[in-house]
Coordinates of C-alpha atoms in Angstrom, one line a residue:
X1 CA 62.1 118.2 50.6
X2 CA 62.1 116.4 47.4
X3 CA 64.3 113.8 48.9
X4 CA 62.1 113.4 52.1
X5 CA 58.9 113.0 50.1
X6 CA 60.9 110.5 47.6
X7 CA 62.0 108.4 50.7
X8 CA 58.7 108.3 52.6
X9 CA 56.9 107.4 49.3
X10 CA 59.4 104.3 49.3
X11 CA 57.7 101.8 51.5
X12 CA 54.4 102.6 50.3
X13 CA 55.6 101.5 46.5
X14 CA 56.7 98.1 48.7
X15 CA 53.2 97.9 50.5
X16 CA 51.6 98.1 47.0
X17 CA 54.2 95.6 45.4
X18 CA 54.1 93.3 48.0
X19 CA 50.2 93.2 48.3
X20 CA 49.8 91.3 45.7
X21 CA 47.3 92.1 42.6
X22 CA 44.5 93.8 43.5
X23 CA 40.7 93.3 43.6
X24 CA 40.3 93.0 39.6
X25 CA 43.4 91.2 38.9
X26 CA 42.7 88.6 41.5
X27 CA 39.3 88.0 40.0
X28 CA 40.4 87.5 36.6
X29 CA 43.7 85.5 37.8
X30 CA 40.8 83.2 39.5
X31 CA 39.3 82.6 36.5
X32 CA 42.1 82.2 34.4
X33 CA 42.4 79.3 36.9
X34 CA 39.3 78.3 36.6
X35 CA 39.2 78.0 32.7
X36 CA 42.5 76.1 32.9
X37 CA 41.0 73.6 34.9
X38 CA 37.7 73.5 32.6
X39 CA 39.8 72.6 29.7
X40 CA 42.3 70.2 31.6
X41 CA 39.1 68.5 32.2
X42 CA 36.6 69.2 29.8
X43 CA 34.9 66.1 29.4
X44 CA 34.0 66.0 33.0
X45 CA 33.0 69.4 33.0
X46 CA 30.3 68.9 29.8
X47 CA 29.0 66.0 32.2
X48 CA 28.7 67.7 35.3
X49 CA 27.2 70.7 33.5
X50 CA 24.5 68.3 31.8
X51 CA 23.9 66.5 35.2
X52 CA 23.6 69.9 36.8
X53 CA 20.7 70.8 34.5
X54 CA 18.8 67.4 34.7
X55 CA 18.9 68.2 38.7
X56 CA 17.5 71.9 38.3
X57 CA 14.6 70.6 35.7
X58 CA 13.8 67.7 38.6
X59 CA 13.6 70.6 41.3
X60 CA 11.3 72.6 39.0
X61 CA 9.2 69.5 38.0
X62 CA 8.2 68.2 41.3
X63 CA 7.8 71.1 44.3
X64 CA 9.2 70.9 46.9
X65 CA 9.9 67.5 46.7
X66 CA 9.2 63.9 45.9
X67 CA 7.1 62.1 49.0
X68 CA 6.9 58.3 49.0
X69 CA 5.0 55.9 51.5
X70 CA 8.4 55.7 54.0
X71 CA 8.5 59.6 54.0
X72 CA 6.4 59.7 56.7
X73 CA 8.8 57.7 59.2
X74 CA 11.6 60.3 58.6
X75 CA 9.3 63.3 58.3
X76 CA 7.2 62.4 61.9
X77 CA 9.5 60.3 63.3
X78 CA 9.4 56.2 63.4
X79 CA 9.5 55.8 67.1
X80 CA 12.6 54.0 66.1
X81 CA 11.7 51.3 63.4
X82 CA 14.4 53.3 61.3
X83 CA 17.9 54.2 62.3
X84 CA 17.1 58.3 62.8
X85 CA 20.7 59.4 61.2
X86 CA 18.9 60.6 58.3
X87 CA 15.8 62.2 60.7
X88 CA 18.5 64.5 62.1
X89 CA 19.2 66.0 58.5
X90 CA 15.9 66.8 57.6
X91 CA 15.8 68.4 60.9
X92 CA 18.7 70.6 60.7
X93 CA 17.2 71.4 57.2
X94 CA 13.7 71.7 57.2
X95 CA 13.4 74.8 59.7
X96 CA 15.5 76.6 57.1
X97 CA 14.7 75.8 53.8
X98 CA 11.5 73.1 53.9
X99 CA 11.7 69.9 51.8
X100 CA 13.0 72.0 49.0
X101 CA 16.0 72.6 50.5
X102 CA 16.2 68.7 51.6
X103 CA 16.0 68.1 47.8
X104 CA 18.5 70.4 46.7
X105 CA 21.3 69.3 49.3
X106 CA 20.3 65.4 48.4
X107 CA 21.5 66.8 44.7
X108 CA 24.0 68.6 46.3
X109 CA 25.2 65.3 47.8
X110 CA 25.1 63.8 44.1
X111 CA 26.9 66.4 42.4
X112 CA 29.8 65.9 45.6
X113 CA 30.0 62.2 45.1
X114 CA 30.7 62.3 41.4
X115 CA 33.4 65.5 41.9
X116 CA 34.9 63.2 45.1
X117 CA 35.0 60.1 42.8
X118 CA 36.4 62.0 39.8
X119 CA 39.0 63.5 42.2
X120 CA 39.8 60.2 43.9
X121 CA 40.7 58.3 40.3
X122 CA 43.1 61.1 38.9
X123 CA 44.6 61.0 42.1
X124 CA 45.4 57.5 41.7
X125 CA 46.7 57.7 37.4
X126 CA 43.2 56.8 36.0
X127 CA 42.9 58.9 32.7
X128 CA 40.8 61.9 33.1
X129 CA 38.9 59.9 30.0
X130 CA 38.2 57.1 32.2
X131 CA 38.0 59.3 35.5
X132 CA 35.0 61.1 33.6
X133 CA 32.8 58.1 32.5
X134 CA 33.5 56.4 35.8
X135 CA 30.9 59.5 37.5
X136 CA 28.9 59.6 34.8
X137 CA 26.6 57.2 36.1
X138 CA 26.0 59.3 39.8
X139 CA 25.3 62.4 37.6
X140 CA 23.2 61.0 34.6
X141 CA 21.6 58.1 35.6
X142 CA 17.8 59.1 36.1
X143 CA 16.9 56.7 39.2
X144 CA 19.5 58.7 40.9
X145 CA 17.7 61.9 40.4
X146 CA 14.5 60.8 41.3
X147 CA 16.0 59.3 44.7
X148 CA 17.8 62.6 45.1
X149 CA 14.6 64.4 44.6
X150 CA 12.6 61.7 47.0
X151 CA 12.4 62.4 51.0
X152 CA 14.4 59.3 51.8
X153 CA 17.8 58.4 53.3
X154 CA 19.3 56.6 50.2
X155 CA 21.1 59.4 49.0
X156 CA 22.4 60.1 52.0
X157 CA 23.8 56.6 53.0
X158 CA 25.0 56.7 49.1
X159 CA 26.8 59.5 49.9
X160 CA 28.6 58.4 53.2
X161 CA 29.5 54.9 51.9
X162 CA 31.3 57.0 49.0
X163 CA 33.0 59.3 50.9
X164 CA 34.6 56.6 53.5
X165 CA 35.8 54.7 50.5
X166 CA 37.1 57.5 49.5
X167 CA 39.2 58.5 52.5
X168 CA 40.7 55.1 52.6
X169 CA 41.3 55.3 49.5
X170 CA 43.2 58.3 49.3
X171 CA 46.4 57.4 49.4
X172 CA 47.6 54.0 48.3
X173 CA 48.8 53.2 51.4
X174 CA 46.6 55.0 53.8
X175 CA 48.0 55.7 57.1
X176 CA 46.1 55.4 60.5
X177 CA 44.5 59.0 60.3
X178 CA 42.8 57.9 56.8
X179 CA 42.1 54.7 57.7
X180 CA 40.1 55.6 61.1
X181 CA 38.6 58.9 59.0
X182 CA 37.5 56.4 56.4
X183 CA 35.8 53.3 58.9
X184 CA 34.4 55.9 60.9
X185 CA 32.1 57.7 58.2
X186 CA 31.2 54.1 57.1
X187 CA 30.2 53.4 60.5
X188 CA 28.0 57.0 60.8
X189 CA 26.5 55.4 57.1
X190 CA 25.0 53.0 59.4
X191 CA 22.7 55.5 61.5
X192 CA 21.5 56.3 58.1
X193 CA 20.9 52.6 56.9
X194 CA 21.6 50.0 58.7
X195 CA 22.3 47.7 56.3
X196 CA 25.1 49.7 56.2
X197 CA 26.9 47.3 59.2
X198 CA 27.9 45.0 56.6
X199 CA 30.5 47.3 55.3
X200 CA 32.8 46.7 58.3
X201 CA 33.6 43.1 56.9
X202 CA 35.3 44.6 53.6
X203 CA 36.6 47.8 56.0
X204 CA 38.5 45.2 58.1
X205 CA 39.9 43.1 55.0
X206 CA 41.2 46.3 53.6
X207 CA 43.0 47.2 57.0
X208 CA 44.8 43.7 57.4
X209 CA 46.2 44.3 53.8
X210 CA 47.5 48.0 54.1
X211 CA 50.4 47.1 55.8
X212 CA 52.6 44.1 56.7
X213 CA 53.5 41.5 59.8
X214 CA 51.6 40.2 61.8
X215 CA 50.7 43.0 64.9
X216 CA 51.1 45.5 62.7
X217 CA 48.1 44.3 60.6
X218 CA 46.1 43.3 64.0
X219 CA 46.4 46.8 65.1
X220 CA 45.3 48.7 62.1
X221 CA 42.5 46.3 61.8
X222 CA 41.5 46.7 65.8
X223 CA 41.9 50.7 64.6
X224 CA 39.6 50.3 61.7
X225 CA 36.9 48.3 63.7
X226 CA 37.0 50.6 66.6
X227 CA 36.4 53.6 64.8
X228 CA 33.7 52.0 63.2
X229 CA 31.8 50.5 65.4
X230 CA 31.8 53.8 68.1
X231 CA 29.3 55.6 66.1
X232 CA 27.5 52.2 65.8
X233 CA 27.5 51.3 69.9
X234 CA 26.7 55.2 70.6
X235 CA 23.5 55.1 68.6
X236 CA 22.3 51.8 70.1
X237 CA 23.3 53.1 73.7
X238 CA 21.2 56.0 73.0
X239 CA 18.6 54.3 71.3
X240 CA 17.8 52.6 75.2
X241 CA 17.0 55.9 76.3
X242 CA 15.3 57.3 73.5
X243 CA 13.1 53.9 72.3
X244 CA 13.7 51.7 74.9
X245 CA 15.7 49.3 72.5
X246 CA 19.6 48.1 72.4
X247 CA 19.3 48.7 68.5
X248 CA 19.7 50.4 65.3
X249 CA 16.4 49.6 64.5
X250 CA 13.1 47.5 65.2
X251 CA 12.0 46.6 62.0
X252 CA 8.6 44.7 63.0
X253 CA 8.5 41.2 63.3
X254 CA 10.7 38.2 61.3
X255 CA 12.0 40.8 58.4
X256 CA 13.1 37.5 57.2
X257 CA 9.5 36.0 56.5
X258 CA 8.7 37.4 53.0
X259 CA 11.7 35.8 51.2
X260 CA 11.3 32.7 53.1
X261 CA 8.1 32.4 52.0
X262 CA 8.5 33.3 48.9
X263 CA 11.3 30.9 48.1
X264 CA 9.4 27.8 50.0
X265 CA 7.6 24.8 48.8
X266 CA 5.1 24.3 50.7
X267 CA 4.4 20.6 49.6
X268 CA 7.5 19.2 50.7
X269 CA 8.5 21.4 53.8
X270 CA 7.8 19.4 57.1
X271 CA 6.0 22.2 59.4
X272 CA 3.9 21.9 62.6
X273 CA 0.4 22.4 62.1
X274 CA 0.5 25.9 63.7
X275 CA 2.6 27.2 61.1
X276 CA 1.5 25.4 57.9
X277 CA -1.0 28.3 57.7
X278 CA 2.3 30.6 57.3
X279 CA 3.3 29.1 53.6
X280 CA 1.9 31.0 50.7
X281 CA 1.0 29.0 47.7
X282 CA 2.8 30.0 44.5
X283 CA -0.4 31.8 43.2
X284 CA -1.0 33.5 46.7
X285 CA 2.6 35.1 46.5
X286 CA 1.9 36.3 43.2
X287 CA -1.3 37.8 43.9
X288 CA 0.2 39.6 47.2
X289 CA 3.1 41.2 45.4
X290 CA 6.0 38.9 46.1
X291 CA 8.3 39.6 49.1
X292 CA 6.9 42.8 49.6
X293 CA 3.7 41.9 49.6
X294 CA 4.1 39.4 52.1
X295 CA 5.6 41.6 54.8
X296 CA 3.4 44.4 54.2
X297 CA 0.4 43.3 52.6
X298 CA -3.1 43.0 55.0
X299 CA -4.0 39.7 53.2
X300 CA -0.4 37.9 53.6
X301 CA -0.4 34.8 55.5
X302 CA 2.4 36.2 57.6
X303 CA -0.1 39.0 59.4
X304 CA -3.3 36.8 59.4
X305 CA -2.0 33.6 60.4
X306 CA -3.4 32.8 64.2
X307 CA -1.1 32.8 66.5
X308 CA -1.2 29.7 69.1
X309 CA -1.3 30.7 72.7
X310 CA 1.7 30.2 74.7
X311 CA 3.9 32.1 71.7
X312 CA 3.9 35.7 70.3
X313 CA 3.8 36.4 66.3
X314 CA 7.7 36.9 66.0
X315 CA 8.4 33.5 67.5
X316 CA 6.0 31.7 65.1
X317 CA 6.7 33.9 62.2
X318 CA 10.8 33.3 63.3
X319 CA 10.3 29.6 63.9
X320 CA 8.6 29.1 60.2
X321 CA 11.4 31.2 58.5
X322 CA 13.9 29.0 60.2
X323 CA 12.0 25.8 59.3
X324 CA 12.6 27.1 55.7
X325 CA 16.1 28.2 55.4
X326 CA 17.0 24.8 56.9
X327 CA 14.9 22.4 55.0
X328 CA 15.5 24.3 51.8
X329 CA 18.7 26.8 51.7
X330 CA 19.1 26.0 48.1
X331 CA 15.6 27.4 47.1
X332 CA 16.6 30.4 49.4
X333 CA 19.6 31.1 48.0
X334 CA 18.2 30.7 44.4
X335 CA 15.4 33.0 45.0
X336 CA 17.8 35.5 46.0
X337 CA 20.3 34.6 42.8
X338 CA 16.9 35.2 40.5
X339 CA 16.1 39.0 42.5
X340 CA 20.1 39.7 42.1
X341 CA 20.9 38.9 38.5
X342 CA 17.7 42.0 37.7
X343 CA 20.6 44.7 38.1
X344 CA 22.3 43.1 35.4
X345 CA 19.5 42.7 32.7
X346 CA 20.3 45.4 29.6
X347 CA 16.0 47.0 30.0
X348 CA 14.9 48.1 33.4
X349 CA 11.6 45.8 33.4
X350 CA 9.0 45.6 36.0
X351 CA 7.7 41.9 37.3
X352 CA 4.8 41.2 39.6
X353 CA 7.0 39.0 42.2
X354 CA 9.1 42.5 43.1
X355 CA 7.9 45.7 44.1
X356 CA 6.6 48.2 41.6
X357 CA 9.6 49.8 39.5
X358 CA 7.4 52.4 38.9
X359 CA 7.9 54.4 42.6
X360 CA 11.4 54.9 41.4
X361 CA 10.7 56.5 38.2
X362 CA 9.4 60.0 37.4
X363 CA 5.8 60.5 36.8
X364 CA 3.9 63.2 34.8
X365 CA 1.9 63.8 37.9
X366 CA 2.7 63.9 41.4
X367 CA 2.2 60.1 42.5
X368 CA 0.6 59.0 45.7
X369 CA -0.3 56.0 47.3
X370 CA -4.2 55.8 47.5
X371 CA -4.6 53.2 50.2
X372 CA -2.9 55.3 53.4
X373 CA -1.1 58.4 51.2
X374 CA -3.3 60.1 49.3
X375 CA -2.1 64.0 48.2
X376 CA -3.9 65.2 51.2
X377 CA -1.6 63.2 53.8
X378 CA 1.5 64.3 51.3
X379 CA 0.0 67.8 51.8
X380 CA -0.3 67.9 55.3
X381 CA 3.3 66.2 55.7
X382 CA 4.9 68.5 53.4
X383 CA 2.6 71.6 55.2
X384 CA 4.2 70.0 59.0
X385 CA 7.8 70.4 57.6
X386 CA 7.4 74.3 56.5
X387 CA 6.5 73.5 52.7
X388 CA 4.0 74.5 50.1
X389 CA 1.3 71.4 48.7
X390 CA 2.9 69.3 46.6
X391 CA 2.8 70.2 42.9
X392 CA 3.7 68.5 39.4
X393 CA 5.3 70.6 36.1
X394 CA 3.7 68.5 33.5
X395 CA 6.0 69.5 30.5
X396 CA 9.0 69.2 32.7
X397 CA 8.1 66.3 34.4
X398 CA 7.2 64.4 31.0
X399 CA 10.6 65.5 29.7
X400 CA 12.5 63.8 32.6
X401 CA 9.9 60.4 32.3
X402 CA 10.6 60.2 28.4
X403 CA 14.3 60.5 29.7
X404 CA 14.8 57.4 32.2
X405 CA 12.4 55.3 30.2
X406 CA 14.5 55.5 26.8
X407 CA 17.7 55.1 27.9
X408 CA 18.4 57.6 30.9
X409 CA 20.2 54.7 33.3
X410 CA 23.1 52.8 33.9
X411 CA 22.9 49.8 31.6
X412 CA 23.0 46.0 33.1
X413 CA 25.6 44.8 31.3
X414 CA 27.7 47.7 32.1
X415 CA 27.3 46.8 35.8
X416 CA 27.8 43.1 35.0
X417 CA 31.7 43.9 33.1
X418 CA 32.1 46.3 35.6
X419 CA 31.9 44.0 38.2
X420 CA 33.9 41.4 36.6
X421 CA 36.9 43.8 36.0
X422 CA 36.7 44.4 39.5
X423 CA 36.9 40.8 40.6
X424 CA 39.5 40.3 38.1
X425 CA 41.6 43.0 39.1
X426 CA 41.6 42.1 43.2
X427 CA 42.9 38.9 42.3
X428 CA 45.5 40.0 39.6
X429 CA 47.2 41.5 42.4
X430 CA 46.6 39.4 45.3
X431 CA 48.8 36.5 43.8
X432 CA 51.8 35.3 45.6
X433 CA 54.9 36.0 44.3
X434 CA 56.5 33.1 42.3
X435 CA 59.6 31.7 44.5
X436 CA 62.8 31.3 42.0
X437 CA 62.7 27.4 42.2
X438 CA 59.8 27.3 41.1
X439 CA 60.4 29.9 37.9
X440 CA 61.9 28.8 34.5
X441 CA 64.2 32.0 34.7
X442 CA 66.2 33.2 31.8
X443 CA 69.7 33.5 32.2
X444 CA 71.2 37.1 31.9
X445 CA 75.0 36.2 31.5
X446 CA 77.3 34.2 33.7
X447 CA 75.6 33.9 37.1
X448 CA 72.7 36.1 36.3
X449 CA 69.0 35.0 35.9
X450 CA 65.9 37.5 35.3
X451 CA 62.8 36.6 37.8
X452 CA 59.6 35.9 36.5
X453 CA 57.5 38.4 34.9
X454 CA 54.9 37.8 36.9
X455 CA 56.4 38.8 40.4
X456 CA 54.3 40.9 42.0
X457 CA 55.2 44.6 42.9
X458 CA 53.9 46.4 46.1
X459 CA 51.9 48.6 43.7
X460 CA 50.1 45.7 42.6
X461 CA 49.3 45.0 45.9
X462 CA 47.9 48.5 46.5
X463 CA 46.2 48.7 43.4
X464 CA 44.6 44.7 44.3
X465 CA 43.6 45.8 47.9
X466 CA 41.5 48.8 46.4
X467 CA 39.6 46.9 44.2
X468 CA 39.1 44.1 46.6
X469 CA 37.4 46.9 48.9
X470 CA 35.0 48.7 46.6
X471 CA 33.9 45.4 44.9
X472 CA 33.5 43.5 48.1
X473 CA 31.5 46.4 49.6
X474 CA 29.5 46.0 46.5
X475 CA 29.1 42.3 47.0
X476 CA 27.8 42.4 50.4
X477 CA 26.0 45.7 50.4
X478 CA 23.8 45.0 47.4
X479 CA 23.6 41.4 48.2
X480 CA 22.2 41.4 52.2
X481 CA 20.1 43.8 50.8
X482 CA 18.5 41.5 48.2
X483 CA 18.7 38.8 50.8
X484 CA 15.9 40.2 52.8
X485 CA 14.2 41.6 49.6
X486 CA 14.7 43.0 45.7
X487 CA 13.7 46.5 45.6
X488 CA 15.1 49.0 42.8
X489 CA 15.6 51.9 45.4
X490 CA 17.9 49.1 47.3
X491 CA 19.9 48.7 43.8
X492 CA 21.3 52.6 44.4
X493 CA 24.2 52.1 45.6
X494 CA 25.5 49.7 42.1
X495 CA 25.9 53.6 40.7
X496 CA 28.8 54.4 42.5
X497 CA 30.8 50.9 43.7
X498 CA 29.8 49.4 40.5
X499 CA 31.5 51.6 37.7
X500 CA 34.3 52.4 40.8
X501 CA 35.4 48.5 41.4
X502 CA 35.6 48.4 37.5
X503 CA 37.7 51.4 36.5
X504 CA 40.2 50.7 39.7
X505 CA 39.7 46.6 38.3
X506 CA 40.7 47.7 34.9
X507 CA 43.5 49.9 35.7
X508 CA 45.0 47.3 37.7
X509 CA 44.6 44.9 34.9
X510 CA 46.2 47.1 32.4
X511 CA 49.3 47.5 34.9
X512 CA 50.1 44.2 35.4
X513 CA 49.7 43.3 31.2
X514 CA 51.9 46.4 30.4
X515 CA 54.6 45.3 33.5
X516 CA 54.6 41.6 31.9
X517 CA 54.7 42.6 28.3
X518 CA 57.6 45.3 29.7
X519 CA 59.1 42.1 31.4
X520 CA 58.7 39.9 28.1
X521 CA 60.2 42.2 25.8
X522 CA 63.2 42.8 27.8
X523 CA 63.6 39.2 28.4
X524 CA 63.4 38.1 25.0
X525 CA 65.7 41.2 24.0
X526 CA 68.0 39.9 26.6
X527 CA 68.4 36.5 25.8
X528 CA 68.8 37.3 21.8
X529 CA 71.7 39.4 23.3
X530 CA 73.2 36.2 25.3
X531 CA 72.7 33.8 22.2
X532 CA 74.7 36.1 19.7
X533 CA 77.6 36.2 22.1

């Protein structure tokens, strides 16, 4: 019997051995994983803990969430002036949780782009030191909160561009799968945004350089602008149904009018006389507001203006714009240099010629927009979506003001060197490689000569064709955006592309110096080897 019960009892003792650890043991194995990781990475960590707690203290401060003029085009619907990607969010969301819960996934979203960024840069041999302070900006800088706290779509389209960079950035040679993952979520960033379509110009360059010859190149790049532009066409097919429209948006009439007007001088631009009344006066443009003012305001010439019979408003408004950007491009384009350069300035000043800064900062009281959004119409909008009446935390709310005013943003002149360095580094490693009659090579014995030390490697190239992609999108995303007009909210995506381009720009700086110094050494070691014998 005793030998029975000893065998039977046998495969139980393997069940239990082979189980693994139980309950307990697995929780405490978890977070002796988990402390491992905290101190492989602390510095991260003590930033994503601190941007954690500015998020909670903005959720407390301002319930259920921040409501700005635009709101209402998400919240109601727009009737298609505004791309409705973001619409369907709020409406997977609102049901459940009410604009709180919108505000808390937006911070979500922050938290996930600064984790994803982190990720993406140890992956590719930044130091976790430089990985760290690289998302510091997404979790600390306070115009990001307050957007991530706001009902609007910026966070969101922040969010997507980030994570199809991301994907195609991956790997450093991504493969068809990442590469169509990657355009594709950059093409759904532009149901959200739709300034968001100029992304498929640096999607495309990036596809013709992740591989070489000729078709092969064509076919990743046909790849990469297919998946793109499928969630782009589907939206605007549906959109004929829905709104009538073969578009991602109607925006109104000539979006294009405010900073052509702005930038025109009226004294020498040759107009007809039914569209003289169209040009501001310098004074007049500063008393409306600047660009802004002159699409939106009541008073602006552009909405006042009569309108000749035989035309509609957009063709006059369309025909003076024109009129302006092809008597006097260089006035354009320097009135959009002026708005550009503000991103770069070391204070985060207001002017009178751009809108208010203020609706992007925090507030010690709930702010509203007296003309058309007083708290009543916040109140009924937040009421509509399942939410209590707005409310401010004073203490709280002046706690996170005295933050973004005294230091609590990404500084100019960061963005400016960051920008450089990611210039710099596309076109370190976008160089051809020096032919060997063209070198001064060093000979290395009988027969032998050492190449230059400025050949370029195919890691190089890798590391060049990432930083050309994240500062390009940079380029053109902040830059159309600015070209129609300067608004700070528009300046959101700098946080992430900005301090990306210049990490990936200096890492691939740093390669090719230590690969040439490397080179040098070696070649000087070589040839002091070749004159003693």
């Amino acid at each position: 019997m005793a030998t029975i019960e000893r065998t039977a009892s046998a495969p139980d003792a393997v069940r239990k051995h082979s189980s693994g650890p139980t309950g307990p043991s697995r929780t405490g194995a978890a977070l002796r994983t988990a402390r491992a990781i905290v101190r492989a990475h602390w510095l991260f960590a003590v930033i994503l803990a601190a941007g954690l707690g500015l998020r909670v203290l903005s959720e407390l401060a301002y319930r259920p969430a921040l409501l700005y003029i635009d709101s209402a085009k998400y919240l109601v619907g727009s009737a298609g002036s505004e791309p409705a990607g973001y619409r369907l969010l709020l409406r997977l969301l609102d049901p459940v949780g009410g604009l709180g819960l919108v505000a808390a996934v937006q911070h979500g979203f922050g938290l996930a782009t600064a984790t994803g960024l982190y990720a993406l840069l140890i992956r590719r041999g930044v130091p976790r030191w430089g990985a760290a302070l690289t998302a510091a900006p997404v979790l600390l800088d306070a115009y990001q909160l307050q957007l991530e706290q706001t009902i609007m779509p910026d966070v969101l389209f922040e969010t997507m561009v980030a994570a199809g960079l991301i994907l195609l950035l991956w790997r450093g040679r991504p493969g068809a799968r990442l590469i169509a993952a990657g355009a594709l979520v950059l093409g759904l960033a532009t149901t959200v945004r739709e300034i968001g379509a100029v992304l498929i110009a640096p999607t495309l360059i990036f596809a013709l350089l992740t591989l070489s010859g000729r078709w092969r190149r064509a076919r990743r790049a046909a790849l990469a602008g297919a998946c793109f532009a499928l969630p782009v066409v589907a939206y605007m097919v549906a959109a004929i149904a829905v709104y009538g429209h073969f578009g991602l948006a109607s925006n109104g009439p000539a979006p294009e009018y405010g900073r052509a007007a702005a930038a025109a001088d009226c004294t020498t631009l040759t107009l007809p006389a039914d569209e003289r009344a169209l040009c501001p006066s310098p004074a007049q443009t500063l008393a409306l507001g600047g660009v802004d003012g002159l699409l939106h305001n009541p008073a602006s010439p552009g909405l006042t203006a009569p309108v000749p019979a035989g035309l509609s408003h957009q063709q006059l408004v369309s025909s003076f714009s024109l009129a302006v950007l092809r008597q006097q491009p260089l006035r354009v384009a320097a009135s959009i240099a002026r708005d550009s350069v503000r991103l770069f300035a070391l204070t985060r000043d207001g002017s009178p010629v751009i809108t208010s800064i203020s609706r992007w900062q925090f507030q010690t009281f709930y702010p509203t927009y007296p003309r058309s959004y007083s708290i009543a119409v916040f109140t009924q909008l937040a009421r509509q979506a399942g939410s209590g009446a707005p409310a401010v935390d004073r203490p709280l709310a002046t706690l996170l003001r005295d933050y973004q005013l005294h230091g609590g943003y990404t500084p100019g002149p960061l963005y400016a060197a960051a920008l450089a360095a990611g210039l710099l580094g596309a076109l370190s490693g976008l160089t051809r490689r020096r032919k060997p009659g063209r070198q001064t090579p060093v000979r290395d014995g009988p027969g032998r000569e050492t190449p230059s030390r400025w050949t370029r490697t195919p890691a190089d190239a890798e590391r060049a064709a990432a930083c050309l992609l994240v500062t390009l999108s940079a380029v053109v995303l902040l830059l159309s955006s600015d070209a129609f007009e300067f608004s700070w909210r528009y300046q959101l995506p700098a946080v992430v592309l900005l301090p990306l381009a210049g990490t990936l720009g200096a890492t691939a700086l740093a390669a090719r110096f230590t690969a040439a110094r490397t080179a040098s050494d070696g070649t000087s070691q070589r040839t002091r080897s070749v004159s003693a014998a």
